């Protein structure tokens, strides 16, 4: 029988063999030239990532005892791997040859977890990492890798606790967004809590707001924010009290102050900021600079915890700052940020956000930006923001939905104190200095009153919009009788409408429905305007003699036009404009002065303050290719009838109007003569018809040579004019004005019925007046009046 070896000897042999093997392995690991393994490692990594991978420097493996372990574990050494000068190639279409370069990488691997097929790496140290990111117009990019998937899933698991590096560089060139930027990333040294960063950004943004809207504007903005916070807290307290009285609060109840739910409050806390970055470059050929902070690299892996982000960036003259969190940043699931915006004009946000906002004065806003990223369309809400635009405040909420075929922007905005002058840039009616400040290349000609600045119709199809705006109180020149504003702006597939654009004017309303279609060049426009219950005395709030006037102005206008600016639309307009005044009173002094009744004016100045009754007044213009012809412009009072004829040319901005006063009753020392209004909108000229006045003056001189008392005869004006047919005027003016399709000329219409008598037509003592009155009497339809003032005013 074979002799059995003692178990002790067997164990000794096994231990000896293992010791020799370990010693041999240690000697091998310590003496092996690992650079020989570089070709094999390069090949395996290249196959795995689908890009050329190279280690061109030394590849080393060393052993170190773990500094963080205690007890017997600290005697188990960990291998430490290091490699120098690593490169990952770019695709052949990229401008730069390398996607990533790294001066050195080193890391340790825990030994004991390897027995359970776990690869645990406490820290990876990166030395001077540099990444090149590129994207072409056809959407090809170099950051998408085609990894070779193994046939069977690996039984090994990788755990990485930290990534450390001193300074990293990222280059980003994107032909789709026209971005070319350089980013430097560095560690902060120590973690920074999100609350500290939020306070710092809030202070920095308010200092920046003062530079844009002025210190006073920034102070007002700060007060607005505090007021809204108090209102939100009160609303939250009221909501909590109501919920307490009705029963237990719902677990998804929302806090009005923070906008978070109780479910959200139970989520894990936000990690601290670990990395800082700075940015330089261009975006759509506009200079970009900025800085910010983000959480640590490994925080990206935890999709259950919000990832902190902060940025303070300038793009041209626009300043954007944000601080908050992103959920699952690798997939951009959601975001919740405090957002500050400042700039010279809101229109400059279009290249950045793709939303065609109007031109505005310098602005500053702050609010909360909440976003959800969905396959059907991303949704972003700028909630409960407040801001300053010029000298006005603005508050509200807007929603952006990235739906197809176009994104949709909706919202409700309110201004409690609106500077009327802040509306001027919207239509290009601001000064040339203001235009230069907001970067507008076009300038308003010095001889033009109507704005010539072009609408940016190329942007109108970028998004659809449904926005309501309310200006509760308008601050303006005392002579301007406007009190408030409301408009509902709708934009659909390049068609912009205001339904309505409504002003509070002189105790009444001036409401317009405006339709602008940019699908053609130039755009086509339609305008329908209603003036209702405008009080005469409030129309002239700074004229003392009008403060006793009574009566209301009611009117309608219908116009169509083509053109890409307010001036071009006015120059091509066609349609009708009508207005009426009935049952009012006006200062007799005005009526006497209009008739140049000298003695009566002197008497009224010295002794009289009587008002004269307005029987009726009518304005009826027909508009043809931008020229307003006065079909009827007449005023009938107990003392006088005043007619006006002529035209107003909106293309040349020239006026040529004749005013013909007709006295009722005896007037002594009357220089009754036609007046004129001529010149341009910028430089109008009002005066007396010199020829007619010279005839009267010549008669005075001639009769004075015969008999001094006879010289007064030409200056005594007896009653020689019939009153206006007010009832018939009301009946005919009740018909709504009309306009042809945009681009077509206004068709000629029969004269109104009230012109049949010739009483309201052009004065017969005006040039051509008798002929026009006779022609009007032939074309006017016959028939009694069938309408009343109440019927018109009630429309």
Coordinates of C-alpha atoms in Angstrom, one line a residue, residues 190-539:
X190 CA -14.6 72.6 -1.3
X191 CA -18.3 72.0 -1.8
X192 CA -20.6 75.1 -2.0
X193 CA -24.2 74.7 -0.7
X194 CA -26.9 75.6 -3.2
X195 CA -28.4 78.2 -0.8
X196 CA -25.2 80.2 -0.7
X197 CA -24.9 80.2 -4.5
X198 CA -28.6 81.4 -4.8
X199 CA -28.0 84.3 -2.6
X200 CA -24.8 85.3 -4.4
X201 CA -26.5 85.1 -7.8
X202 CA -29.5 87.1 -6.6
X203 CA -27.2 89.9 -5.4
X204 CA -25.2 89.9 -8.6
X205 CA -28.3 89.9 -10.8
X206 CA -29.8 92.9 -9.0
X207 CA -26.6 94.8 -9.4
X208 CA -26.7 94.0 -13.1
X209 CA -30.4 95.1 -13.3
X210 CA -29.4 98.5 -11.9
X211 CA -26.9 98.9 -14.8
X212 CA -29.7 98.1 -17.4
X213 CA -32.8 99.8 -16.0
X214 CA -31.1 102.2 -13.6
X215 CA -30.9 102.3 -9.8
X216 CA -34.4 103.6 -9.4
X217 CA -35.8 100.9 -11.7
X218 CA -33.8 98.2 -9.9
X219 CA -35.2 99.4 -6.6
X220 CA -38.7 99.3 -7.9
X221 CA -38.1 95.8 -9.2
X222 CA -36.9 94.7 -5.8
X223 CA -40.0 96.1 -4.2
X224 CA -42.2 94.3 -6.8
X225 CA -40.5 91.0 -6.0
X226 CA -41.0 91.5 -2.2
X227 CA -44.7 92.4 -2.8
X228 CA -45.3 89.3 -4.8
X229 CA -43.5 87.2 -2.2
X230 CA -45.8 88.6 0.5
X231 CA -48.9 88.0 -1.7
X232 CA -47.7 84.4 -2.3
X233 CA -47.1 83.8 1.4
X234 CA -50.6 85.2 2.2
X235 CA -52.1 83.0 -0.5
X236 CA -50.2 80.0 0.8
X237 CA -51.4 80.7 4.4
X238 CA -55.0 81.1 3.2
X239 CA -54.8 77.9 1.2
X240 CA -53.4 76.0 4.2
X241 CA -56.1 77.4 6.5
X242 CA -58.8 76.3 4.0
X243 CA -57.2 72.9 3.7
X244 CA -57.1 72.5 7.5
X245 CA -60.7 73.5 7.9
X246 CA -61.8 71.0 5.2
X247 CA -59.8 68.1 6.4
X248 CA -56.3 66.6 6.1
X249 CA -54.1 68.2 3.4
X250 CA -53.6 66.2 0.2
X251 CA -50.1 64.8 -0.1
X252 CA -49.7 66.5 -3.5
X253 CA -50.9 69.9 -2.2
X254 CA -48.9 72.7 -3.7
X255 CA -47.2 75.5 -1.8
X256 CA -47.9 78.8 -3.5
X257 CA -44.7 80.4 -2.1
X258 CA -42.2 77.8 -3.4
X259 CA -44.2 76.0 -6.0
X260 CA -43.2 72.6 -4.6
X261 CA -45.3 69.8 -3.3
X262 CA -45.1 67.9 -0.1
X263 CA -44.0 64.9 -2.1
X264 CA -41.2 67.0 -3.5
X265 CA -40.1 68.1 -0.1
X266 CA -39.6 64.5 0.9
X267 CA -37.1 64.0 -1.9
X268 CA -33.4 63.7 -1.2
X269 CA -31.5 67.0 -0.6
X270 CA -29.7 68.8 -3.4
X271 CA -26.0 68.0 -3.5
X272 CA -23.5 70.9 -3.2
X273 CA -21.7 72.5 -6.1
X274 CA -18.4 70.8 -6.9
X275 CA -17.2 72.2 -10.2
X276 CA -16.8 75.7 -11.6
X277 CA -16.6 76.8 -15.3
X278 CA -15.9 79.8 -17.4
X279 CA -17.0 80.4 -21.0
X280 CA -15.8 82.4 -24.0
X281 CA -16.8 82.3 -27.6
X282 CA -19.6 83.2 -30.0
X283 CA -23.2 82.2 -30.5
X284 CA -24.8 83.0 -33.9
X285 CA -21.9 85.4 -34.5
X286 CA -22.5 87.2 -31.2
X287 CA -19.9 87.4 -28.4
X288 CA -20.6 85.1 -25.5
X289 CA -18.9 85.1 -22.0
X290 CA -19.9 83.8 -18.6
X291 CA -19.2 81.6 -15.7
X292 CA -21.1 79.2 -13.4
X293 CA -21.1 76.2 -11.2
X294 CA -22.4 72.6 -11.3
X295 CA -22.5 69.6 -9.1
X296 CA -19.8 67.0 -9.0
X297 CA -19.3 64.6 -11.9
X298 CA -20.5 61.6 -10.0
X299 CA -23.7 63.4 -8.9
X300 CA -24.8 63.0 -12.6
X301 CA -25.2 59.2 -11.9
X302 CA -27.9 59.7 -9.2
X303 CA -31.1 60.2 -11.1
X304 CA -33.1 60.4 -7.8
X305 CA -31.4 63.6 -6.6
X306 CA -31.7 67.0 -8.3
X307 CA -28.4 68.1 -9.9
X308 CA -27.4 71.7 -9.0
X309 CA -26.6 74.2 -11.8
X310 CA -25.8 77.9 -11.9
X311 CA -24.9 80.2 -14.8
X312 CA -24.3 83.9 -15.4
X313 CA -23.9 84.5 -19.1
X314 CA -23.8 87.5 -21.4
X315 CA -24.8 87.0 -25.1
X316 CA -24.3 90.3 -26.9
X317 CA -26.3 92.9 -24.9
X318 CA -28.5 90.2 -23.2
X319 CA -27.7 89.0 -19.7
X320 CA -29.0 85.6 -18.6
X321 CA -28.5 84.3 -15.1
X322 CA -30.0 81.1 -13.5
X323 CA -29.6 79.0 -10.4
X324 CA -31.4 75.9 -9.4
X325 CA -31.6 72.2 -10.2
X326 CA -31.9 69.8 -13.1
X327 CA -33.4 66.3 -12.6
X328 CA -31.6 63.5 -14.3
X329 CA -29.3 65.8 -16.3
X330 CA -28.0 63.0 -18.5
X331 CA -31.5 62.7 -19.9
X332 CA -32.8 66.2 -19.1
X333 CA -36.0 65.0 -17.4
X334 CA -36.9 68.3 -15.7
X335 CA -35.5 71.6 -14.4
X336 CA -36.5 74.1 -11.7
X337 CA -34.5 77.3 -11.8
X338 CA -34.6 80.9 -10.6
X339 CA -34.1 82.9 -13.8
X340 CA -33.0 86.5 -14.3
X341 CA -33.1 88.3 -17.7
X342 CA -31.8 91.7 -18.6
X343 CA -31.1 93.4 -21.9
X344 CA -31.5 96.3 -24.2
X345 CA -34.6 95.0 -25.9
X346 CA -36.7 91.8 -25.5
X347 CA -36.5 91.3 -29.3
X348 CA -32.8 90.4 -28.8
X349 CA -33.9 87.2 -27.1
X350 CA -35.1 85.8 -30.5
X351 CA -31.7 84.4 -31.6
X352 CA -31.3 82.8 -28.2
X353 CA -34.7 81.4 -27.4
X354 CA -36.3 81.4 -30.9
X355 CA -39.3 83.4 -29.6
X356 CA -40.2 86.5 -31.6
X357 CA -40.7 89.1 -28.8
X358 CA -41.4 92.8 -29.7
X359 CA -38.9 95.6 -29.5
X360 CA -38.9 97.1 -26.1
X361 CA -36.9 99.6 -23.9
X362 CA -34.2 98.2 -21.6
X363 CA -35.7 95.5 -19.4
X364 CA -35.0 93.4 -16.3
X365 CA -37.0 90.4 -15.1
X366 CA -36.8 87.7 -12.5
X367 CA -38.9 84.6 -11.9
X368 CA -39.1 80.9 -11.7
X369 CA -38.4 78.7 -14.8
X370 CA -39.9 75.2 -14.6
X371 CA -39.4 72.7 -17.4
X372 CA -40.5 69.2 -18.3
X373 CA -38.8 67.4 -21.2
X374 CA -41.3 65.1 -23.0
X375 CA -41.3 63.1 -26.3
X376 CA -44.4 64.9 -27.4
X377 CA -42.9 68.3 -26.7
X378 CA -40.9 70.1 -24.1
X379 CA -42.9 72.4 -21.7
X380 CA -41.3 75.4 -20.0
X381 CA -43.1 77.8 -17.6
X382 CA -41.7 81.2 -16.6
X383 CA -43.9 81.4 -13.5
X384 CA -44.9 84.5 -11.4
X385 CA -42.1 86.6 -12.9
X386 CA -41.9 90.3 -12.3
X387 CA -39.8 92.9 -14.1
X388 CA -39.2 96.4 -15.3
X389 CA -39.5 97.5 -19.0
X390 CA -38.3 101.0 -19.4
X391 CA -40.3 102.9 -16.7
X392 CA -43.1 100.3 -16.6
X393 CA -43.6 97.3 -14.4
X394 CA -44.6 93.9 -15.8
X395 CA -45.8 90.8 -14.0
X396 CA -47.3 87.5 -15.1
X397 CA -46.6 83.9 -16.3
X398 CA -45.8 82.5 -19.7
X399 CA -45.8 78.9 -21.0
X400 CA -43.7 77.5 -23.9
X401 CA -44.8 74.2 -25.4
X402 CA -42.6 72.6 -28.0
X403 CA -45.4 71.1 -30.1
X404 CA -45.6 70.5 -33.9
X405 CA -45.7 72.0 -36.4
X406 CA -44.7 75.1 -34.4
X407 CA -44.0 75.8 -30.7
X408 CA -46.8 77.6 -28.8
X409 CA -46.3 80.5 -26.4
X410 CA -49.1 81.6 -24.2
X411 CA -49.5 83.7 -21.1
X412 CA -51.1 86.6 -19.3
X413 CA -49.2 89.8 -18.4
X414 CA -50.2 92.7 -16.3
X415 CA -48.6 96.2 -15.9
X416 CA -49.9 98.2 -12.9
X417 CA -48.1 101.4 -14.0
X418 CA -47.4 101.5 -17.8
X419 CA -45.4 104.3 -19.3
X420 CA -47.1 105.1 -22.6
X421 CA -43.7 106.0 -24.1
X422 CA -42.5 102.4 -23.5
X423 CA -45.0 101.2 -26.2
X424 CA -43.3 103.3 -28.9
X425 CA -40.5 100.8 -29.8
X426 CA -43.1 98.1 -30.6
X427 CA -44.0 100.0 -33.8
X428 CA -40.7 101.7 -34.2
X429 CA -42.0 105.1 -33.0
X430 CA -39.2 105.7 -30.5
X431 CA -36.5 108.2 -31.1
X432 CA -33.4 107.6 -33.3
X433 CA -31.3 107.6 -30.1
X434 CA -33.4 104.8 -28.7
X435 CA -33.2 102.9 -31.9
X436 CA -29.4 103.2 -31.9
X437 CA -29.3 101.9 -28.3
X438 CA -31.2 98.8 -29.1
X439 CA -29.1 98.2 -32.3
X440 CA -31.8 99.0 -34.9
X441 CA -30.0 100.0 -38.1
X442 CA -32.9 101.9 -39.7
X443 CA -33.5 105.5 -38.6
X444 CA -36.7 107.6 -38.6
X445 CA -36.4 110.4 -41.2
X446 CA -36.6 113.8 -39.6
X447 CA -39.5 114.9 -41.9
X448 CA -41.6 111.8 -41.2
X449 CA -44.1 111.4 -38.4
X450 CA -45.3 107.8 -39.2
X451 CA -42.8 105.1 -38.2
X452 CA -40.8 103.7 -41.2
X453 CA -39.1 100.8 -39.2
X454 CA -39.9 97.5 -40.8
X455 CA -41.7 94.7 -39.1
X456 CA -39.6 91.6 -38.6
X457 CA -42.1 89.3 -40.4
X458 CA -39.4 86.6 -41.0
X459 CA -39.8 85.7 -37.4
X460 CA -43.6 85.4 -37.2
X461 CA -43.7 81.8 -38.3
X462 CA -41.2 80.7 -35.7
X463 CA -43.9 80.1 -33.0
X464 CA -47.6 80.5 -32.5
X465 CA -48.7 82.7 -29.6
X466 CA -51.7 83.5 -27.5
X467 CA -50.9 86.3 -25.0
X468 CA -53.1 88.7 -23.1
X469 CA -51.7 92.0 -21.8
X470 CA -53.4 94.5 -19.4
X471 CA -52.1 98.0 -18.7
X472 CA -54.1 99.0 -15.7
X473 CA -52.9 102.5 -15.4
X474 CA -51.1 104.5 -18.2
X475 CA -48.6 107.2 -17.2
X476 CA -48.4 109.7 -20.1
X477 CA -48.4 113.4 -21.1
X478 CA -51.3 115.2 -19.3
X479 CA -52.7 116.3 -22.7
X480 CA -53.1 112.7 -23.8
X481 CA -56.5 111.4 -22.7
X482 CA -55.5 107.7 -22.5
X483 CA -56.1 105.8 -19.2
X484 CA -55.6 102.1 -19.6
X485 CA -54.9 99.3 -22.2
X486 CA -55.9 95.7 -22.9
X487 CA -55.0 93.6 -25.8
X488 CA -55.2 89.9 -26.8
X489 CA -52.4 89.0 -29.2
X490 CA -52.8 85.9 -31.3
X491 CA -50.2 84.6 -33.8
X492 CA -50.9 81.6 -36.0
X493 CA -48.7 80.5 -38.9
X494 CA -47.4 83.9 -39.5
X495 CA -50.7 85.7 -39.1
X496 CA -50.6 88.3 -36.3
X497 CA -53.9 89.6 -34.9
X498 CA -55.0 91.9 -32.0
X499 CA -58.4 90.9 -30.9
X500 CA -58.8 93.6 -29.7
X501 CA -56.3 96.4 -29.1
X502 CA -58.4 98.4 -26.7
X503 CA -57.5 101.7 -25.0
X504 CA -59.5 103.6 -22.4
X505 CA -59.8 107.1 -23.9
X506 CA -61.6 110.2 -22.6
X507 CA -64.0 108.2 -20.4
X508 CA -64.8 105.8 -23.3
X509 CA -63.1 103.2 -25.4
X510 CA -61.1 103.1 -28.6
X511 CA -61.0 99.4 -29.7
X512 CA -59.4 98.0 -32.8
X513 CA -59.3 94.6 -34.3
X514 CA -56.0 94.3 -36.3
X515 CA -55.1 91.5 -38.8
X516 CA -51.6 91.3 -40.3
X517 CA -50.9 88.4 -42.7
X518 CA -47.1 87.9 -43.4
X519 CA -47.6 85.1 -45.8
X520 CA -47.2 87.6 -48.7
X521 CA -44.7 90.3 -49.3
X522 CA -45.5 93.0 -48.4
X523 CA -47.9 91.8 -45.7
X524 CA -51.6 92.4 -45.9
X525 CA -53.5 94.2 -43.1
X526 CA -57.1 94.8 -42.1
X527 CA -58.1 97.3 -39.4
X528 CA -61.5 97.8 -37.8
X529 CA -61.8 100.5 -35.2
X530 CA -64.6 101.6 -32.9
X531 CA -64.7 104.8 -30.8
X532 CA -67.4 104.7 -28.2
X533 CA -68.5 107.3 -25.6
X534 CA -65.5 109.5 -25.8
X535 CA -66.3 112.6 -23.6
X536 CA -65.6 115.9 -25.3
X537 CA -64.1 117.6 -22.2
X538 CA -61.9 114.6 -21.5
X539 CA -60.5 114.6 -25.0

